[in-house]
Coordinates of C-alpha atoms and ligand atoms in Angstrom, one line a residue:
M218 CA 80.1 123.5 65.9
R219 CA 81.0 120.1 68.3
F220 CA 81.2 120.0 72.1
S221 CA 84.1 120.1 73.5
L222 CA 85.5 118.2 76.3
L223 CA 86.4 121.1 78.6
A224 CA 82.1 122.5 77.0
S225 CA 81.1 119.0 78.6
L226 CA 83.2 118.6 81.9
I227 CA 83.0 122.1 82.4
G228 CA 78.7 122.1 81.8
L229 CA 78.5 119.5 83.6
A230 CA 80.4 121.0 86.6
V231 CA 77.3 123.5 86.0
G232 CA 74.6 121.4 85.2
A233 CA 74.5 120.4 88.9
F234 CA 74.7 116.9 88.0
A235 CA 71.7 117.7 85.4
Q236 CA 73.1 114.8 83.2
S237 CA 72.9 115.9 79.7
S238 CA 72.2 113.1 76.8
A239 CA 75.7 115.4 74.5
V240 CA 77.9 115.3 78.0
D241 CA 77.3 111.0 78.4
A242 CA 77.9 110.7 74.3
Y243 CA 80.6 112.7 75.0
V244 CA 82.0 110.2 77.6
A245 CA 81.0 107.6 75.8
S246 CA 82.9 108.6 73.2
E247 CA 86.4 109.8 75.0
S248 CA 86.2 107.4 77.5
P249 CA 88.1 104.2 75.6
I250 CA 89.9 106.5 73.1
A251 CA 91.4 107.9 76.3
K252 CA 92.9 104.9 78.1
Q253 CA 93.9 103.7 74.4
G254 CA 96.4 106.8 74.3
A255 CA 97.3 106.7 78.5
G256 CA 99.1 103.2 77.9
I257 CA 102.1 104.5 76.2
V258 CA 103.9 106.2 79.3
V259 CA 105.6 108.2 76.8
A260 CA 104.4 111.8 77.2
S261 CA 103.4 112.8 73.6
P262 CA 104.4 111.0 70.0
S263 CA 104.9 115.3 69.6
T264 CA 108.6 114.8 68.0
E265 CA 109.3 118.0 67.1
N266 CA 107.8 122.2 68.5
P267 CA 107.2 120.6 70.8
D268 CA 109.3 117.6 70.6
Y269 CA 107.6 115.7 73.6
L270 CA 109.2 112.0 72.9
Y271 CA 110.4 111.4 76.3
T272 CA 109.1 110.1 80.2
W273 CA 108.5 112.2 82.5
T274 CA 107.7 110.7 85.9
R275 CA 105.4 113.7 86.5
D276 CA 103.6 112.5 83.6
S277 CA 104.2 107.9 84.8
S278 CA 102.7 108.8 87.2
L279 CA 99.8 110.9 86.8
V280 CA 98.6 108.3 84.0
F281 CA 99.1 105.4 86.1
K282 CA 97.7 106.1 88.8
L283 CA 94.8 106.2 87.3
L284 CA 94.8 103.3 85.1
I285 CA 95.8 101.9 88.7
D286 CA 92.4 102.9 90.1
Q287 CA 90.5 101.1 87.1
F288 CA 92.1 98.2 87.5
T289 CA 92.1 98.0 91.7
S290 CA 89.2 98.7 91.7
G291 CA 88.0 96.0 89.2
E292 CA 86.6 98.4 87.1
D293 CA 89.4 97.1 84.4
T294 CA 90.3 94.0 85.2
S295 CA 93.3 94.0 82.0
L296 CA 94.9 96.1 82.7
R297 CA 97.6 94.4 84.4
G298 CA 100.6 93.7 82.7
L299 CA 100.7 97.7 81.5
I300 CA 101.0 98.2 85.1
D301 CA 103.7 95.7 85.6
D302 CA 105.7 96.8 82.5
F303 CA 104.8 100.4 84.5
T304 CA 107.0 99.2 87.6
S305 CA 108.9 98.1 86.1
A306 CA 110.0 100.9 83.9
E307 CA 111.0 102.2 86.4
A308 CA 112.0 101.1 88.7
I309 CA 115.4 100.6 86.3
L310 CA 114.4 104.2 85.6
Q311 CA 115.5 104.6 89.0
Q312 CA 118.7 103.7 89.1
V313 CA 120.3 105.0 85.5
S314 CA 122.7 107.9 86.2
N315 CA 121.5 111.4 85.6
P316 CA 122.2 115.0 85.7
S317 CA 120.7 115.4 88.8
G318 CA 122.7 111.9 90.3
T319 CA 122.7 108.5 90.7
V320 CA 120.4 106.4 92.5
S321 CA 122.0 107.7 96.1
T322 CA 122.7 111.0 95.0
G323 CA 119.8 113.0 94.1
G324 CA 119.0 111.1 90.6
L325 CA 115.7 110.2 91.6
G326 CA 114.9 114.0 91.5
E327 CA 115.5 113.5 87.7
P328 CA 112.0 115.2 85.2
K329 CA 112.6 113.1 82.4
F330 CA 114.4 110.5 80.7
N331 CA 114.3 109.1 76.9
I332 CA 111.9 106.2 75.7
D333 CA 114.6 103.9 75.6
E334 CA 115.8 104.6 79.6
T335 CA 118.4 106.4 78.6
A336 CA 119.6 109.6 80.8
F337 CA 118.3 112.6 79.0
T338 CA 121.6 114.9 79.4
G339 CA 120.3 117.6 77.6
A340 CA 119.8 122.0 80.1
W341 CA 116.2 121.0 81.3
G342 CA 114.9 122.7 84.4
R343 CA 116.4 120.6 87.0
P344 CA 115.4 118.5 89.6
Q345 CA 112.5 118.0 90.5
R346 CA 110.6 116.3 93.7
D347 CA 107.2 115.8 93.1
G348 CA 108.5 113.5 90.5
P349 CA 109.8 110.5 93.3
A350 CA 106.1 111.2 95.9
L351 CA 104.2 110.5 92.7
R352 CA 105.5 107.5 91.0
A353 CA 105.2 105.9 95.1
T354 CA 101.4 107.0 95.7
S355 CA 100.9 104.9 92.6
I356 CA 102.6 102.1 93.2
I357 CA 101.4 102.2 97.1
R358 CA 98.3 102.0 95.8
Y359 CA 98.9 98.7 93.4
A360 CA 100.5 97.4 96.7
N361 CA 97.7 97.8 98.1
W362 CA 95.8 95.6 96.5
L363 CA 97.8 92.9 96.0
L364 CA 98.0 92.5 99.6
D365 CA 94.6 92.3 99.8
N366 CA 94.7 89.5 97.0
G367 CA 97.4 87.5 98.7
N368 CA 100.8 88.2 96.8
T369 CA 103.6 89.4 99.3
T370 CA 106.5 87.9 98.3
Y371 CA 106.0 90.3 95.3
V372 CA 105.2 92.9 97.2
S373 CA 108.3 93.1 100.0
N374 CA 111.2 91.5 96.8
T375 CA 110.4 93.4 94.3
L376 CA 108.0 97.0 94.6
W377 CA 108.8 97.6 98.0
P378 CA 112.4 98.6 97.2
V379 CA 111.2 100.9 94.9
I380 CA 108.9 102.6 97.1
Q381 CA 110.7 102.9 99.6
L382 CA 113.6 104.8 97.5
D383 CA 111.5 107.4 96.3
L384 CA 109.6 107.3 99.6
D385 CA 113.0 107.8 101.4
Y386 CA 114.0 110.3 99.1
V387 CA 111.1 113.0 99.8
A388 CA 111.9 112.1 103.4
D389 CA 115.3 113.6 103.0
N390 CA 114.9 116.7 99.9
W391 CA 111.5 117.5 101.1
N392 CA 113.5 121.4 101.7
Q393 CA 115.9 121.3 99.2
S394 CA 114.8 123.4 96.7
T395 CA 112.9 122.7 93.5
F396 CA 111.5 123.0 89.5
D397 CA 107.8 123.0 89.7
L398 CA 105.9 120.2 88.3
W399 CA 106.0 123.0 84.7
E400 CA 109.5 122.9 85.2
E401 CA 110.1 126.7 84.9
V402 CA 110.3 128.0 88.8
D403 CA 113.2 126.8 90.6
S404 CA 111.9 127.3 94.2
S405 CA 110.1 126.4 97.1
S406 CA 106.1 124.1 95.2
F407 CA 102.9 123.8 96.7
F408 CA 101.9 120.4 94.1
T409 CA 105.3 119.7 95.7
T410 CA 105.5 119.9 99.2
A411 CA 102.0 118.7 98.9
V412 CA 102.3 115.6 97.1
Q413 CA 105.0 114.5 99.2
H414 CA 103.5 115.5 102.4
R415 CA 100.8 112.8 101.2
A416 CA 103.2 110.6 99.9
L417 CA 105.4 110.5 103.3
R418 CA 101.5 109.9 104.5
E419 CA 100.5 106.8 103.5
G420 CA 104.1 105.9 103.0
A421 CA 104.0 105.4 106.6
T422 CA 100.7 103.4 106.8
F423 CA 101.4 101.0 104.3
A424 CA 104.8 100.7 105.2
S425 CA 103.6 99.0 108.7
R426 CA 101.0 96.8 106.6
I427 CA 103.9 95.6 105.5
G428 CA 106.8 95.7 108.8
Q429 CA 109.1 97.4 107.2
S430 CA 108.6 99.4 110.8
S431 CA 111.8 101.0 111.7
V432 CA 111.2 104.0 108.6
V433 CA 107.4 104.7 110.0
S434 CA 108.3 107.2 112.9
G435 CA 111.1 109.0 110.2
Y436 CA 108.2 109.6 108.0
T437 CA 105.5 110.2 109.6
T438 CA 107.8 113.2 111.5
Q439 CA 108.6 114.5 108.1
A440 CA 105.2 114.6 106.5
D441 CA 104.7 116.2 110.2
N442 CA 106.8 119.0 109.1
L443 CA 105.5 119.2 105.2
L444 CA 101.7 119.4 106.3
C445 CA 103.5 122.9 108.8
F446 CA 104.7 123.5 105.3
L447 CA 102.0 123.1 103.8
Q448 CA 100.3 126.0 105.5
S449 CA 102.5 128.1 104.6
Y450 CA 101.1 128.8 100.6
W451 CA 97.8 130.5 102.0
N452 CA 97.3 133.7 100.9
P453 CA 95.2 135.2 103.7
S454 CA 94.8 138.4 102.4
G455 CA 94.4 137.2 98.1
G456 CA 92.4 134.1 99.4
Y457 CA 94.6 131.9 97.5
I458 CA 97.2 129.9 97.0
T459 CA 100.2 131.0 96.2
A460 CA 101.5 128.5 94.1
N461 CA 104.5 128.7 94.3
T462 CA 107.2 130.6 96.9
G463 CA 110.0 131.6 94.2
G464 CA 109.3 132.6 90.1
G465 CA 107.6 136.3 90.7
R466 CA 103.7 135.9 89.2
S467 CA 100.6 136.4 91.3
G468 CA 100.9 133.2 91.8
K469 CA 97.7 132.1 90.8
D470 CA 97.8 128.7 89.3
S471 CA 96.8 125.8 87.9
N472 CA 99.9 123.7 90.3
T473 CA 97.1 124.2 93.2
V474 CA 94.0 122.6 91.3
L475 CA 95.8 120.0 90.5
T476 CA 97.1 119.4 93.8
S477 CA 93.4 119.3 95.0
I478 CA 91.9 116.8 92.4
H479 CA 95.8 114.5 93.6
T480 CA 95.5 115.0 97.1
F481 CA 91.7 113.7 97.5
D482 CA 90.5 111.9 100.5
P483 CA 86.9 111.1 99.7
A484 CA 87.6 109.9 103.7
A485 CA 88.7 113.7 105.0
G486 CA 86.0 116.3 104.5
C487 CA 86.3 119.1 104.4
D488 CA 89.9 119.5 106.1
A489 CA 91.3 122.5 104.9
A490 CA 94.6 121.6 106.3
T491 CA 95.8 119.2 103.2
F492 CA 93.4 122.0 101.2
Q493 CA 90.6 118.8 100.1
P494 CA 88.4 120.1 97.1
C495 CA 85.1 121.2 99.3
S496 CA 87.3 123.3 101.6
D497 CA 86.6 127.4 101.8
K498 CA 90.3 127.3 101.0
A499 CA 91.1 125.1 98.3
L500 CA 87.4 126.6 97.0
S501 CA 88.4 130.1 97.5
N502 CA 91.6 129.5 95.6
L503 CA 89.3 128.2 92.7
K504 CA 87.4 130.4 91.8
V505 CA 90.7 133.3 92.3
Y506 CA 92.6 130.9 90.0
V507 CA 89.5 130.1 87.7
D508 CA 88.5 133.7 87.3
A509 CA 92.2 134.5 86.2
F510 CA 91.2 133.4 83.0
R511 CA 88.3 135.5 82.0
S512 CA 90.0 138.3 80.0
I513 CA 93.2 136.9 79.3
Y514 CA 91.8 134.2 76.7
T515 CA 89.4 135.5 73.8
I516 CA 88.0 132.4 73.7
N517 CA 85.8 133.3 77.5
N518 CA 85.2 135.9 75.6
G519 CA 81.2 137.0 76.2
I520 CA 81.0 134.6 79.4
A521 CA 79.3 135.3 82.6
S522 CA 81.1 135.6 84.8
N523 CA 79.5 132.9 86.6
A524 CA 80.3 130.7 84.2
A525 CA 83.0 128.3 83.6
V526 CA 85.9 129.5 81.4
A527 CA 88.8 127.4 79.0
T528 CA 92.2 128.0 81.9
G529 CA 95.8 127.4 82.2
R530 CA 98.8 127.0 83.5
Y531 CA 98.9 130.3 85.0
P532 CA 97.6 133.3 83.7
E533 CA 101.7 134.9 83.0
D534 CA 102.2 132.0 80.9
S535 CA 103.2 132.8 77.6
Y536 CA 104.7 129.3 76.2
M537 CA 103.4 128.1 72.9
G538 CA 101.8 131.1 73.0
G539 CA 100.1 130.6 76.2
N540 CA 96.9 129.3 76.0
P541 CA 94.7 126.5 78.1
W542 CA 95.3 123.3 79.3
Y543 CA 92.7 120.4 78.9
L544 CA 94.2 118.6 82.0
T545 CA 94.3 122.2 83.8
T546 CA 90.8 122.2 82.7
S547 CA 89.5 119.4 83.4
A548 CA 91.3 119.6 86.6
V549 CA 88.9 122.4 87.8
A550 CA 85.4 120.5 86.6
E551 CA 87.2 117.3 88.9
Q552 CA 87.5 119.6 91.8
L553 CA 84.3 120.7 91.7
Y554 CA 82.4 117.3 91.1
D555 CA 85.0 116.2 93.9
A556 CA 83.5 118.3 96.3
L557 CA 80.1 117.8 94.9
Y558 CA 79.8 121.1 94.1
V559 CA 77.6 122.1 91.7
W560 CA 77.3 125.1 89.1
D561 CA 73.9 126.3 87.4
Q562 CA 74.9 127.9 84.3
L563 CA 76.2 126.2 81.3
G564 CA 79.8 127.2 79.5
G565 CA 80.9 128.2 76.6
L566 CA 81.0 126.1 74.1
N567 CA 84.8 125.3 71.3
Y568 CA 86.0 122.9 69.7
T569 CA 87.9 119.8 70.3
P570 CA 88.2 117.3 66.9
A571 CA 85.8 114.6 66.5
D572 CA 88.4 111.8 66.8
G573 CA 88.4 112.7 70.8
G574 CA 92.3 113.5 70.5
L575 CA 93.5 115.5 73.4
A576 CA 96.3 118.1 72.1
E577 CA 98.7 119.5 75.8
Q578 CA 96.6 122.9 74.9
F579 CA 94.1 125.2 72.5
S580 CA 94.0 128.3 70.5
R581 CA 92.8 130.7 73.1
S582 CA 91.0 133.0 70.1
D583 CA 89.0 129.8 68.5
G584 CA 89.8 127.0 70.8
T585 CA 91.8 125.2 67.8
P586 CA 94.2 122.4 69.8
L587 CA 97.4 123.4 70.1
S588 CA 101.0 122.2 71.2
A589 CA 101.7 118.2 72.0
V590 CA 99.5 115.9 70.2
D591 CA 98.2 112.7 72.3
L592 CA 99.7 114.3 74.9
T593 CA 98.7 110.7 78.0
W594 CA 98.6 113.1 81.1
S595 CA 95.5 115.5 79.0
Y596 CA 93.5 111.9 78.6
A597 CA 94.3 111.0 81.5
A598 CA 92.7 114.1 83.4
A599 CA 89.6 113.6 81.1
L600 CA 89.2 109.9 82.9
T601 CA 89.9 110.9 86.6
A602 CA 86.9 113.8 85.8
F603 CA 84.7 111.4 83.8
A604 CA 85.0 109.4 86.9
A605 CA 85.1 112.0 89.6
R606 CA 81.5 112.9 87.1
D607 CA 80.2 109.6 88.1
G608 CA 81.0 110.1 92.1
K609 CA 83.4 107.2 91.8
T610 CA 86.7 107.6 94.4
Y611 CA 88.8 105.8 95.1
G612 CA 89.7 105.2 98.6
S613 CA 91.7 107.2 101.7
W614 CA 95.4 107.5 101.5
G615 CA 94.8 109.0 105.2
A616 CA 93.9 112.7 105.2
A617 CA 91.1 111.6 107.6
G618 CA 92.0 113.5 110.4
L619 CA 94.6 115.0 110.3
K620 CA 96.6 118.5 112.4
V621 CA 98.9 120.6 111.6
P622 CA 101.3 120.4 113.8
A623 CA 101.6 122.4 117.2
S624 CA 105.9 123.0 116.5
C625 CA 107.1 122.9 113.1
S626 CA 110.6 123.2 112.0
G627 CA 111.6 122.5 108.1
G628 CA 111.3 124.5 105.1
G629 CA 113.9 126.2 105.9
G630 CA 117.0 123.9 105.7
A631 CA 117.1 120.7 107.0
T632 CA 116.3 119.1 110.3
V633 CA 116.9 116.7 112.7
A634 CA 115.1 114.8 115.4
V635 CA 116.6 115.4 118.3
T636 CA 115.5 113.7 121.4
F637 CA 115.7 115.3 124.8
N638 CA 115.4 112.7 127.6
V639 CA 115.6 114.5 131.2
Q640 CA 116.5 112.8 134.8
A641 CA 113.7 114.9 136.7
T642 CA 112.2 113.6 139.9
T643 CA 109.1 115.4 140.5
V644 CA 106.1 115.8 142.1
F645 CA 102.5 114.5 141.7
G646 CA 100.7 117.8 139.8
E647 CA 104.4 118.7 138.7
N648 CA 105.4 118.9 134.5
I649 CA 108.8 119.3 132.9
Y650 CA 108.7 121.4 129.8
I651 CA 112.0 122.4 127.4
T652 CA 111.9 125.8 126.0
G653 CA 115.5 127.4 124.0
S654 CA 116.9 128.8 120.9
V655 CA 115.4 128.5 118.0
A656 CA 111.8 128.8 117.2
A657 CA 111.1 124.4 116.9
L658 CA 111.9 124.7 121.1
Q659 CA 109.9 128.2 121.4
N660 CA 112.7 131.0 121.5
W661 CA 112.7 131.0 124.9
S662 CA 109.1 131.6 126.3
P663 CA 108.5 129.8 129.5
D664 CA 104.9 130.2 128.4
S665 CA 105.3 128.0 125.0
A666 CA 107.6 126.0 126.4
L667 CA 107.3 122.4 125.3
I668 CA 105.8 120.1 127.9
L669 CA 108.2 116.7 128.1
S670 CA 106.1 113.4 128.5
A671 CA 107.3 111.0 131.5
A672 CA 106.1 107.7 130.0
N673 CA 109.2 106.4 131.3
Y674 CA 109.3 108.1 134.3
P675 CA 111.8 109.1 136.6
T676 CA 113.3 110.8 133.0
W677 CA 110.7 112.7 131.2
S678 CA 111.2 112.7 127.5
I679 CA 110.3 114.9 123.7
T680 CA 111.6 114.6 119.6
V681 CA 111.2 117.8 118.0
N682 CA 113.1 118.8 115.3
L683 CA 115.8 121.3 115.0
P684 CA 117.4 122.3 112.4
A685 CA 120.3 120.5 112.0
N686 CA 123.7 121.6 111.7
T687 CA 122.6 124.4 114.2
V688 CA 124.2 125.3 118.1
V689 CA 121.1 125.5 119.6
Q690 CA 120.5 126.4 123.8
Y691 CA 117.9 125.1 126.3
K692 CA 117.5 124.8 129.3
Y693 CA 114.1 122.5 131.0
I694 CA 111.8 124.4 133.3
R695 CA 109.7 123.0 135.4
K696 CA 105.5 124.3 136.3
F697 CA 103.7 123.7 139.1
N698 CA 100.3 125.2 140.2
G699 CA 101.1 128.2 137.5
Q700 CA 104.5 129.1 138.7
V701 CA 108.2 128.6 137.0
T702 CA 111.6 127.1 138.1
W703 CA 114.4 127.0 135.0
E704 CA 117.3 125.7 135.7
S705 CA 120.6 126.5 136.5
D706 CA 122.7 128.5 134.4
P707 CA 124.4 128.0 132.2
N708 CA 122.0 127.1 129.6
N709 CA 122.2 123.6 128.2
Q710 CA 123.6 123.6 124.4
I711 CA 124.1 121.3 121.7
T712 CA 125.5 121.4 117.5
T713 CA 123.1 119.5 115.7
P714 CA 124.0 117.1 113.0
S715 CA 123.5 117.6 109.8
G716 CA 120.7 115.3 109.6
G717 CA 119.3 111.9 110.7
S718 CA 118.2 111.3 114.8
F719 CA 120.6 112.7 118.1
T720 CA 119.1 111.4 121.0
Q721 CA 120.6 114.0 124.0
N722 CA 120.3 112.7 127.4
D723 CA 120.8 115.1 130.9
V724 CA 120.2 115.7 133.9
W725 CA 118.2 118.2 136.3
R726 CA 120.1 121.3 137.1
Ligands
LIG1059 C1 109.6 123.0 77.9 C2 108.9 122.4 79.3 O1 108.4 121.5 79.7 C3 107.5 123.9 79.9 O2 106.7 123.7 81.0 C4 108.1 125.0 79.4 O3 107.1 126.3 80.1 C5 108.9 125.8 78.5 N1 110.2 124.2 78.9 C6 109.8 126.7 78.9 O4 110.4 126.9 79.9
LIG1060 C1 105.2 119.7 79.6 C2 104.6 120.4 81.7 O1 104.7 121.7 82.2 C3 105.2 119.9 82.3 O2 104.5 119.5 83.3 C4 105.0 118.2 81.9 O3 105.8 117.3 82.5 C5 105.7 118.1 80.8 N1 105.2 119.2 79.6 C6 105.2 117.2 79.8 O4 104.2 115.9 79.5

């Protein structure tokens, strides 16, 4: 019996960072094989049962995130040509009209393409709105390195247009329904929301850096809305993150663990707002998720309840037999490495081939590889877990200190950023507030009315995200020494447009 990747990774996690030589040897032999496979953006060479000879935006972007991290950190300086090939290929794919639309009508949400860069026109779970966000995150990382190295022209002229298409798509469509990363459930999905939040957050910072200031506030506004919406997936009584708003399952899903590792920010501590790997919420979720696989796979039989087990996409999964997956099992270890968390017992043994090949799944009963052979994402997942084991991190994306906005909008439909300006003369200590008929305006509550800024006194201002295409009534109120004074009747009323921003100028009455 050989140590498998999973046994190795899990063993490491359980072993309190004990440096087992068997595991070190495994990492040494797996790493070069995995990197070789990861250079190919074909999802898997498997051509039947299942046919994976396609390129998925998600898989490609996650794999290249790894390669770009390795290149920009100086760990592998040979990768630049491959990375340039990737960004060029993605720029082409963005423009390919497909069943989800054209580049400007939703085509960026198309999940997969033929490997000759033509559209895949068969039936599929589309759109999948995580792809553009993941791609933007990967390319931004590379672009930041190029900027650090003085290559501003290439970044501004060649990479920024590609990044901006993806970020605009995310900003415009994040609150539309999407197929989840497993291509099955059409609703809202935690992984998708989280990677969209990350992309817009770091996209705003990146846009500022290259002087594209006009997009910054729009991206930031939608990032705030995404961060709000992200909180809604938390299931407080179950102690876990419900992966999808639809789907009719338990909601326990590696979706959430993959989110934790792919939105890990080494500068953000254990912040729960962004579900950092060591946050109470992400760890509670991890335990619930892992526990869901203890009794459903024979291969996990006999493993103690405090030891690591093989995990799959979600417990109800039946795809190709519904088995453990390499990339979900290594994600568990990676979250723990990221969290500097320690498990204290070795995991079980199972099977991966001596040549280091990593398929998509391994049998739930005897551990033999199953489904697509040489799944590129499986290799990338192994390498990111190895890197995490070595204590390597690849920079911050700006998650540190983020606070969930007090007032949230979106998540149920399109929003419009509405700026209210009101001319009002006040005495010292008196402030102007707004409240109105929608949740974003605090449902006519004077107590929780939103305070306006007097930066341009006597004009008082606030920008609020309101539901699009909606009749909204509101009034300004004054508060002075605890006393509330409402504007005279009737209520003010606007009808919000279908998107973008809107300015309303008023005079206090
Ligand atoms: C293929 C998808 O890639 C996979 O995620 C899904 O589980 C199966 N189709 C079954 O719907
Ligand atoms: C099926 C997985 O569910 C999906 O996430 C992935 O993109 C494709 N296979 C290709 O690997």
